[in-house]
């Protein structure tokens, strides 16, 4: 049966897209929102009134744009509105923060897992995080409408199993999604009906956050490259959505061969991007053992900036390997922007011409496929991404934020 969509129906269907446009800063005024949604001003008036009634946004009637163009109401995130819980699990601890809409991350709380032995049951680790999260939530007057966890492991979809959790000392295939839900439920977290705590890979979430609030804003096909706990990770955001493949395991770029005679990789082969373009590769290139303290990495980068020849050579060596890896991915995906995580951003700063030139020189289409390389902008992209994950249900259906 075909039904004609009435104006209220259109308004309800546009509620989520409208909130996402305000959340990402793409629609700071009512007229910008009208243009972006392609609906009438009356409909947009009803949409913004409803989002305001849900305590998600505020509508400021004081005109902006006093210069050229028609004045319009300003749309902002309600500073007293609901929050979500964002959590990031590291190899040696975890970070928590409450996050409002608009990419506003509260003060992150860093907690070590030092008291827990490395082979601790994942259930105990996640319950420890959940208990700390409840303490954080109890100290806030704002209501919690979602929970997201960034994990240093690929996470399968839809089963949500942690695939490589060796860095956490967890068994392969740990049902991290189920255990995270269980931990928060047992700790007493109440979310709106139909909203479940979510978990995803940290690099994927960092890419999503950079796309919405950082250096990836406005990119149509954003490739994100970062050095994680266990090598080099990649992520792709297409038209604002993460591309995670059929089972959540796409963009495993760490296993690209960038030097067949290169360093030994855990996978048994040599010269994978994982071992050639991460922080240990810089240590090795500088003549230090790969397991030297990570503080040495910063020292080498600083020495390179100061003009030290050996340090510069080490930076250049790793930048070229990274460039070869990025070029291979660029050939396949044809992105319009590449955003680099912190370590690779430092390499770009240390080799601002060599790295882009290596990508352009190595990529099949050379300068025709010219892709801007940008440094990531967010201070805590993985945690910010966990917040994005947690906001996903409300962004899809803002009425979930209704109280009671
Ligand atoms: Zn490998």
Short mmCIF file of N, CA and C in Angstrom, two decimals, residues 84-86 145-149 195-196 198 385-395:
data_model
loop_
_atom_site.label_atom_id
_atom_site.label_comp_id
_atom_site.label_asym_id
_atom_site.label_seq_id
_atom_site.Cartn_x
_atom_site.Cartn_y
_atom_site.Cartn_z
N UNK A 84 26.27 10.72 27.12
CA UNK A 84 26.55 9.29 26.95
C UNK A 84 27.85 8.97 27.69
N UNK A 85 28.05 7.70 27.96
CA UNK A 85 29.29 7.24 28.58
C UNK A 85 30.24 6.78 27.48
N UNK A 86 31.45 7.37 27.44
CA UNK A 86 32.47 6.95 26.47
C UNK A 86 33.60 6.27 27.24
N UNK A 145 22.15 8.35 28.10
CA UNK A 145 21.29 7.74 27.09
C UNK A 145 22.04 6.78 26.15
N UNK A 146 23.29 6.43 26.52
CA UNK A 146 24.03 5.50 25.67
C UNK A 146 25.40 5.22 26.27
N UNK A 147 26.04 4.13 25.82
CA UNK A 147 27.37 3.78 26.31
C UNK A 147 28.15 3.14 25.17
N UNK A 148 29.38 3.61 24.97
CA UNK A 148 30.22 3.06 23.90
C UNK A 148 31.62 2.75 24.42
N UNK A 149 32.19 1.67 23.93
CA UNK A 149 33.54 1.26 24.33
C UNK A 149 34.43 1.11 23.10
N UNK A 195 17.98 0.74 23.81
CA UNK A 195 19.37 1.18 23.62
C UNK A 195 20.30 0.23 24.38
N UNK A 196 21.29 -0.34 23.67
CA UNK A 196 22.23 -1.27 24.31
C UNK A 196 23.63 -0.67 24.29
N UNK A 198 27.42 -0.32 23.40
CA UNK A 198 28.03 -0.75 22.14
C UNK A 198 29.54 -0.81 22.29
N UNK A 385 35.33 8.86 19.60
CA UNK A 385 34.64 7.91 18.74
C UNK A 385 33.72 6.99 19.53
N UNK A 386 34.15 6.62 20.73
CA UNK A 386 33.30 5.80 21.59
C UNK A 386 32.02 6.57 21.92
N UNK A 387 32.16 7.89 22.08
CA UNK A 387 30.98 8.73 22.33
C UNK A 387 30.07 8.74 21.10
N UNK A 388 30.67 8.82 19.91
CA UNK A 388 29.85 8.79 18.68
C UNK A 388 29.07 7.48 18.59
N UNK A 389 29.75 6.40 18.93
CA UNK A 389 29.11 5.08 18.91
C UNK A 389 27.92 5.05 19.88
N UNK A 390 28.14 5.64 21.05
CA UNK A 390 27.11 5.64 22.08
C UNK A 390 25.92 6.52 21.67
N UNK A 391 26.20 7.58 20.92
CA UNK A 391 25.12 8.48 20.49
C UNK A 391 24.32 7.91 19.31
N UNK A 392 24.83 6.89 18.65
CA UNK A 392 24.22 6.41 17.40
C UNK A 392 22.72 6.12 17.53
N UNK A 393 22.25 5.43 18.58
CA UNK A 393 20.80 5.16 18.64
C UNK A 393 19.97 6.44 18.72
N UNK A 394 20.43 7.42 19.51
CA UNK A 394 19.66 8.67 19.66
C UNK A 394 19.74 9.51 18.37
N UNK A 395 20.89 9.46 17.69
CA UNK A 395 21.00 10.19 16.42
C UNK A 395 20.08 9.57 15.38
#
